[in-house]
CSV table of C-alpha atoms in Angstrom, one decimal:
chain,number,residue,atom,x,y,z
A,1,UNK,CA,9.3,57.9,-113.6
A,2,UNK,CA,11.3,56.6,-110.6
A,3,UNK,CA,8.2,56.6,-108.4
A,4,UNK,CA,6.3,54.5,-111.0
A,5,UNK,CA,9.1,51.9,-111.2
A,6,UNK,CA,9.2,51.6,-107.4
A,7,UNK,CA,5.5,51.1,-107.2
A,8,UNK,CA,5.6,48.3,-109.8
A,9,UNK,CA,8.4,46.5,-107.9
A,10,UNK,CA,6.4,46.7,-104.7
A,11,UNK,CA,3.3,45.3,-106.3
A,12,UNK,CA,5.2,42.3,-107.7
A,13,UNK,CA,6.6,41.4,-104.3
A,14,UNK,CA,3.2,41.7,-102.6
A,15,UNK,CA,1.7,39.3,-105.2
A,16,UNK,CA,4.5,36.7,-104.4
A,17,UNK,CA,3.9,36.8,-100.6
A,18,UNK,CA,1.3,34.1,-100.5
A,19,UNK,CA,3.5,31.8,-102.6
A,20,UNK,CA,6.3,32.1,-100.1
A,21,UNK,CA,3.9,31.5,-97.2
A,22,UNK,CA,2.4,28.4,-98.7
A,23,UNK,CA,5.8,27.0,-99.4
A,24,UNK,CA,6.9,27.6,-95.8
A,25,UNK,CA,9.6,29.9,-96.9
A,26,UNK,CA,10.6,33.1,-95.3
A,27,UNK,CA,10.3,36.1,-97.4
A,28,UNK,CA,13.6,37.6,-98.6
A,29,UNK,CA,15.2,40.3,-96.5
A,30,UNK,CA,14.6,43.7,-97.9
A,31,UNK,CA,17.1,46.4,-97.4
A,32,UNK,CA,15.4,49.3,-95.5
A,33,UNK,CA,16.5,52.8,-95.9
A,34,UNK,CA,16.4,55.4,-93.2
A,35,UNK,CA,15.0,58.8,-93.6
A,36,UNK,CA,18.5,60.0,-94.5
A,37,UNK,CA,18.7,57.4,-97.3
A,38,UNK,CA,21.1,55.1,-95.5
A,39,UNK,CA,20.5,51.4,-95.8
A,40,UNK,CA,20.0,49.3,-92.6
A,41,UNK,CA,20.7,45.6,-92.8
A,42,UNK,CA,18.4,43.2,-91.1
A,43,UNK,CA,20.0,40.9,-88.5
A,44,UNK,CA,22.8,43.3,-87.6
A,45,UNK,CA,22.7,44.2,-83.9
A,46,UNK,CA,22.7,47.9,-82.8
A,47,UNK,CA,25.8,49.0,-81.1
A,48,UNK,CA,25.6,51.8,-78.5
A,49,UNK,CA,27.8,54.9,-78.9
A,50,UNK,CA,31.0,54.8,-76.8
A,51,UNK,CA,30.9,58.6,-76.2
A,52,UNK,CA,29.0,58.3,-72.9
A,53,UNK,CA,31.4,55.7,-71.4
A,54,UNK,CA,34.5,57.7,-72.4
A,55,UNK,CA,33.0,60.8,-70.7
A,56,UNK,CA,32.4,58.8,-67.5
A,57,UNK,CA,36.0,57.4,-67.5
A,58,UNK,CA,37.4,60.9,-68.0
A,59,UNK,CA,35.3,62.3,-65.1
A,60,UNK,CA,36.5,59.5,-62.8
A,61,UNK,CA,40.2,60.2,-63.8
A,62,UNK,CA,39.7,63.9,-63.2
A,63,UNK,CA,38.2,63.2,-59.8
A,64,UNK,CA,41.2,61.1,-58.8
A,65,UNK,CA,43.6,63.8,-60.0
A,66,UNK,CA,41.8,66.5,-58.0
A,67,UNK,CA,41.8,64.3,-54.9
A,68,UNK,CA,45.6,63.8,-55.2
A,69,UNK,CA,46.2,67.5,-55.8
A,70,UNK,CA,43.9,68.4,-52.9
A,71,UNK,CA,45.9,66.4,-50.3
A,72,UNK,CA,49.2,67.2,-51.9
A,73,UNK,CA,48.6,71.0,-51.7
A,74,UNK,CA,47.5,70.6,-48.1
A,75,UNK,CA,51.2,69.8,-47.3
A,76,UNK,CA,52.1,73.5,-47.9
A,77,UNK,CA,50.1,75.0,-45.0
A,78,UNK,CA,50.9,72.0,-42.8
A,79,UNK,CA,54.6,72.3,-43.3
A,80,UNK,CA,54.5,76.1,-42.8
A,81,UNK,CA,52.7,75.6,-39.5
A,82,UNK,CA,55.3,73.1,-38.4
A,83,UNK,CA,58.1,75.4,-39.2
A,84,UNK,CA,56.5,78.3,-37.4
A,85,UNK,CA,56.0,76.2,-34.3
A,86,UNK,CA,59.6,75.1,-34.5
A,87,UNK,CA,60.7,78.7,-34.6
A,88,UNK,CA,58.7,79.4,-31.5
A,89,UNK,CA,60.7,76.8,-29.7
A,90,UNK,CA,63.9,78.1,-31.1
A,91,UNK,CA,63.1,81.6,-29.9
A,92,UNK,CA,62.4,80.4,-26.4
A,93,UNK,CA,65.8,78.6,-26.4
A,94,UNK,CA,67.6,81.7,-27.7
A,95,UNK,CA,66.0,84.0,-25.2
A,96,UNK,CA,67.0,81.6,-22.4
A,97,UNK,CA,70.6,81.5,-23.7
A,98,UNK,CA,70.8,85.3,-23.9
A,99,UNK,CA,69.5,85.6,-20.3
A,100,UNK,CA,72.1,83.1,-19.1
A,101,UNK,CA,74.9,85.0,-20.8
A,102,UNK,CA,73.7,88.3,-19.4
A,103,UNK,CA,73.5,86.8,-15.9
A,104,UNK,CA,77.0,85.3,-16.3
A,105,UNK,CA,78.4,88.7,-17.3
A,106,UNK,CA,76.9,90.3,-14.2
A,107,UNK,CA,78.1,87.7,-11.8
A,108,UNK,CA,80.8,88.4,-9.2
A,109,UNK,CA,84.3,88.0,-10.6
A,110,UNK,CA,86.3,84.9,-9.6
A,111,UNK,CA,90.1,84.4,-9.6
A,112,UNK,CA,91.4,83.4,-12.9
A,113,UNK,CA,91.8,79.6,-12.9
A,114,UNK,CA,95.3,78.3,-13.3
A,115,UNK,CA,94.1,75.4,-15.5
A,116,UNK,CA,93.4,76.7,-19.1
A,117,UNK,CA,91.0,73.7,-19.6
A,118,UNK,CA,88.6,75.2,-17.0
A,119,UNK,CA,88.3,78.4,-19.1
A,120,UNK,CA,86.4,76.5,-21.8
A,121,UNK,CA,83.4,76.5,-19.5
A,122,UNK,CA,83.9,80.1,-18.3
A,123,UNK,CA,83.3,82.2,-21.4
A,124,UNK,CA,81.6,85.5,-20.5
A,125,UNK,CA,82.4,85.0,-16.9
A,126,UNK,CA,84.2,87.8,-15.0
A,127,UNK,CA,87.6,87.0,-13.5
A,128,UNK,CA,90.1,89.0,-11.6
A,129,UNK,CA,93.9,89.1,-12.0
A,130,UNK,CA,96.8,91.1,-10.7
A,131,UNK,CA,100.0,91.9,-12.6
A,132,UNK,CA,101.5,94.4,-15.1
A,133,UNK,CA,101.2,95.2,-18.8
A,134,UNK,CA,103.9,94.7,-21.5
A,135,UNK,CA,103.0,97.7,-23.7
A,136,UNK,CA,105.9,96.8,-26.1
A,137,UNK,CA,103.9,93.9,-27.6
A,138,UNK,CA,100.5,95.5,-28.3
A,139,UNK,CA,98.2,93.9,-30.9
A,140,UNK,CA,95.5,95.7,-32.8
A,141,UNK,CA,92.1,94.2,-33.7
A,142,UNK,CA,90.7,96.4,-36.4
A,143,UNK,CA,88.6,97.8,-37.7
A,144,UNK,CA,86.3,98.0,-34.7
A,145,UNK,CA,83.6,100.4,-33.3
A,146,UNK,CA,83.2,101.2,-29.7
A,147,UNK,CA,80.5,99.3,-27.8
A,148,UNK,CA,78.1,102.0,-26.5
A,149,UNK,CA,74.7,100.6,-25.6
A,150,UNK,CA,73.2,104.1,-25.1
A,151,UNK,CA,74.4,105.3,-28.5
A,152,UNK,CA,73.3,102.0,-30.2
A,153,UNK,CA,69.8,102.4,-28.7
A,154,UNK,CA,69.6,106.0,-29.8
A,155,UNK,CA,70.7,105.2,-33.4
A,156,UNK,CA,68.5,102.1,-33.7
A,157,UNK,CA,66.6,102.2,-37.0
A,158,UNK,CA,68.8,104.8,-38.6
A,159,UNK,CA,70.3,104.2,-42.0
A,160,UNK,CA,73.6,105.8,-41.0
A,161,UNK,CA,75.2,106.7,-37.8
A,162,UNK,CA,78.1,108.8,-36.6
A,163,UNK,CA,80.1,105.7,-35.4
A,164,UNK,CA,83.9,106.2,-35.3
A,165,UNK,CA,86.1,103.4,-36.5
A,166,UNK,CA,89.2,102.4,-34.5
A,167,UNK,CA,90.8,99.4,-33.0
A,168,UNK,CA,90.9,97.2,-29.9
A,169,UNK,CA,94.2,97.4,-28.1
A,170,UNK,CA,95.3,93.9,-27.0
A,171,UNK,CA,98.2,93.9,-24.5
A,172,UNK,CA,100.1,91.0,-22.9
A,173,UNK,CA,99.5,91.0,-19.1
A,174,UNK,CA,101.8,89.1,-16.7
A,175,UNK,CA,99.8,87.7,-13.8
A,176,UNK,CA,102.1,87.9,-10.8
A,177,UNK,CA,100.1,85.6,-8.6
A,178,UNK,CA,99.8,82.8,-11.3
A,179,UNK,CA,103.1,83.3,-13.0
A,180,UNK,CA,101.5,83.3,-16.5
A,181,UNK,CA,101.1,85.9,-19.2
A,182,UNK,CA,97.7,86.4,-20.7
A,183,UNK,CA,96.2,88.7,-23.4
A,184,UNK,CA,94.0,91.6,-22.3
A,185,UNK,CA,91.8,93.5,-24.6
A,186,UNK,CA,92.2,96.9,-22.9
A,187,UNK,CA,89.5,98.5,-25.0
A,188,UNK,CA,88.7,100.8,-27.9
A,189,UNK,CA,90.8,103.6,-29.3
A,190,UNK,CA,89.9,105.8,-32.3
A,191,UNK,CA,92.0,105.3,-35.5
A,192,UNK,CA,94.0,108.4,-34.8
A,193,UNK,CA,95.1,107.0,-31.4
A,194,UNK,CA,96.2,103.5,-32.5
A,195,UNK,CA,99.8,104.6,-32.4
A,196,UNK,CA,100.8,104.3,-28.7
A,197,UNK,CA,103.0,107.4,-29.0
A,198,UNK,CA,99.7,109.4,-29.2
A,199,UNK,CA,98.4,108.0,-25.9
A,200,UNK,CA,101.4,107.9,-23.5
A,201,UNK,CA,99.2,109.0,-20.6
A,202,UNK,CA,97.1,105.9,-21.0
A,203,UNK,CA,100.0,103.4,-20.8
A,204,UNK,CA,99.5,102.1,-17.3
A,205,UNK,CA,102.8,101.2,-15.5
A,206,UNK,CA,103.3,99.0,-12.4
A,207,UNK,CA,101.1,96.4,-10.9
A,208,UNK,CA,97.4,96.8,-11.2
A,209,UNK,CA,94.3,94.8,-10.2
A,210,UNK,CA,92.1,94.0,-13.2
A,211,UNK,CA,88.7,92.6,-13.8
A,212,UNK,CA,87.8,91.2,-17.2
A,213,UNK,CA,85.5,88.9,-19.1
A,214,UNK,CA,86.8,85.5,-20.3
A,215,UNK,CA,86.7,85.1,-24.1
A,216,UNK,CA,87.6,82.1,-26.2
A,217,UNK,CA,89.2,81.8,-29.6
A,218,UNK,CA,87.2,82.6,-32.7
A,219,UNK,CA,87.0,80.9,-36.1
A,220,UNK,CA,87.1,83.1,-39.1
A,221,UNK,CA,83.6,83.9,-40.5
A,222,UNK,CA,82.8,84.1,-44.2
A,223,UNK,CA,83.9,87.4,-45.8
A,224,UNK,CA,86.2,88.3,-42.8
A,225,UNK,CA,89.7,88.9,-44.0
A,226,UNK,CA,92.6,86.8,-42.8
A,227,UNK,CA,94.7,88.0,-39.9
A,228,UNK,CA,98.0,89.7,-40.8
A,229,UNK,CA,100.5,89.1,-38.0
A,230,UNK,CA,103.3,90.8,-40.1
A,231,UNK,CA,101.4,94.1,-40.1
A,232,UNK,CA,99.9,93.5,-36.7
A,233,UNK,CA,96.3,93.7,-38.0
A,234,UNK,CA,94.0,91.2,-36.4
A,235,UNK,CA,90.4,90.8,-37.7
A,236,UNK,CA,89.3,88.0,-35.3
A,237,UNK,CA,90.6,86.3,-32.1
A,238,UNK,CA,93.0,83.6,-33.1
A,239,UNK,CA,94.4,82.9,-29.6
A,240,UNK,CA,97.1,80.5,-30.8
A,241,UNK,CA,98.5,82.9,-33.3
A,242,UNK,CA,98.3,85.9,-30.9
A,243,UNK,CA,100.0,83.9,-28.2
A,244,UNK,CA,102.8,82.9,-30.6
A,245,UNK,CA,103.2,86.5,-31.7
A,246,UNK,CA,103.5,87.9,-28.1
A,247,UNK,CA,104.9,84.9,-26.2
A,248,UNK,CA,101.8,84.8,-24.0
A,249,UNK,CA,99.5,81.9,-23.1
A,250,UNK,CA,96.4,81.5,-25.2
A,251,UNK,CA,94.2,83.1,-22.5
A,252,UNK,CA,92.1,86.2,-23.4
A,253,UNK,CA,90.0,88.5,-21.3
A,254,UNK,CA,88.1,91.8,-22.1
A,255,UNK,CA,89.0,94.4,-19.5
A,256,UNK,CA,85.9,96.0,-17.9
A,257,UNK,CA,84.9,99.6,-18.1
A,258,UNK,CA,86.5,100.4,-14.7
A,259,UNK,CA,89.9,99.7,-16.2
A,260,UNK,CA,89.6,102.8,-18.4
A,261,UNK,CA,92.3,105.5,-17.8
A,262,UNK,CA,92.4,109.1,-19.1
A,263,UNK,CA,94.0,109.1,-22.6
A,264,UNK,CA,94.0,105.3,-22.8
A,265,UNK,CA,91.7,102.7,-24.3
A,266,UNK,CA,88.1,102.6,-23.3
A,267,UNK,CA,87.3,99.4,-21.5
A,268,UNK,CA,84.1,97.4,-21.4
A,269,UNK,CA,84.1,96.3,-25.0
A,270,UNK,CA,82.4,93.0,-24.5
A,271,UNK,CA,79.3,92.7,-26.8
A,272,UNK,CA,76.9,90.2,-25.3
A,273,UNK,CA,74.5,89.8,-28.1
A,274,UNK,CA,73.3,86.8,-30.0
A,275,UNK,CA,71.5,86.9,-33.3
A,276,UNK,CA,67.8,86.5,-32.5
A,277,UNK,CA,65.6,86.8,-35.7
A,278,UNK,CA,63.2,84.1,-34.8
A,279,UNK,CA,60.2,86.4,-34.4
A,280,UNK,CA,60.3,87.5,-38.0
A,281,UNK,CA,60.6,83.8,-39.0
A,282,UNK,CA,57.6,83.0,-36.9
A,283,UNK,CA,55.6,85.7,-38.6
A,284,UNK,CA,56.7,84.6,-42.0
A,285,UNK,CA,55.8,80.9,-41.5
A,286,UNK,CA,52.5,81.4,-39.7
A,287,UNK,CA,51.6,84.1,-42.3
A,288,UNK,CA,52.3,81.6,-45.1
A,289,UNK,CA,50.3,79.0,-43.4
A,290,UNK,CA,47.3,81.3,-43.0
A,291,UNK,CA,47.4,82.4,-46.7
A,292,UNK,CA,47.8,79.0,-48.2
A,293,UNK,CA,45.1,77.5,-45.9
A,294,UNK,CA,42.7,80.2,-47.1
A,295,UNK,CA,43.5,79.4,-50.7
A,296,UNK,CA,43.1,75.7,-50.1
A,297,UNK,CA,39.7,76.2,-48.4
A,298,UNK,CA,38.5,78.3,-51.3
A,299,UNK,CA,39.7,75.9,-53.9
A,300,UNK,CA,38.7,72.5,-52.5
A,301,UNK,CA,36.0,73.2,-49.9
A,302,UNK,CA,34.0,76.1,-51.3
A,303,UNK,CA,35.0,75.3,-54.9
A,304,UNK,CA,35.4,78.9,-55.8
A,305,UNK,CA,36.0,79.3,-59.6
A,306,UNK,CA,39.3,80.7,-60.7
A,307,UNK,CA,41.2,79.8,-57.5
């Protein structure tokens, strides 16, 4: 029925076509339908889909983001390489400083300068003095372990060692040629020998010639306890406080090993070591540089998926 009605309408319009043509009139616009049954209006321009343009814009934005990320991540291996190179220079400087200190310690002893200001440039330099000890005013730097290079080399790498704790015995020493009293670290004694009554044979009397290493005052390091002058326990060299306690001048030397006497402190307790961990820092930074450079190459040059 519907098909018949549509055919009738179409025939009527076809019969009217010549009339419109003769009158110079344009035929009426007929609404056309698509295959899907949707009407298209004549005279309406076709507008392209914006999906393709949006995709292009998104691709451009993503390329810009990837470019920024690429050069930003390149800073990681570049910075690691710079830090590794800096540690190489630091290690050279530290090795040179250690060599200078060792050569200074092995130099020939010079007379102790009378001017304390000169001593500021003479740390780790051997000096020689002559005078006598005042054993009644001993100071004790504790706890301490004995400096023994052979044992330390033997125990290197061990988790535990058989190191014995004790103290350094610091004794006022009156220099007869200079007329001043200085402080001398006579050396190490085990804990059971800290009391001078237990080591009377080692209490040197009379004038002696002494060679020692100049040491300057220390500042307290983190986690190091405060000195306790009342109990005569000293954890670090505070020359002003030590001099005030004993009435000596703030001049301090470590007696050499030749000053050791039977039953007395063991001399030669100067530890000439500086912290030198630059090699492990070099390995760490250069290793990080190599690893991050490889990942950057895989990600942005080879475009390896999943990196």
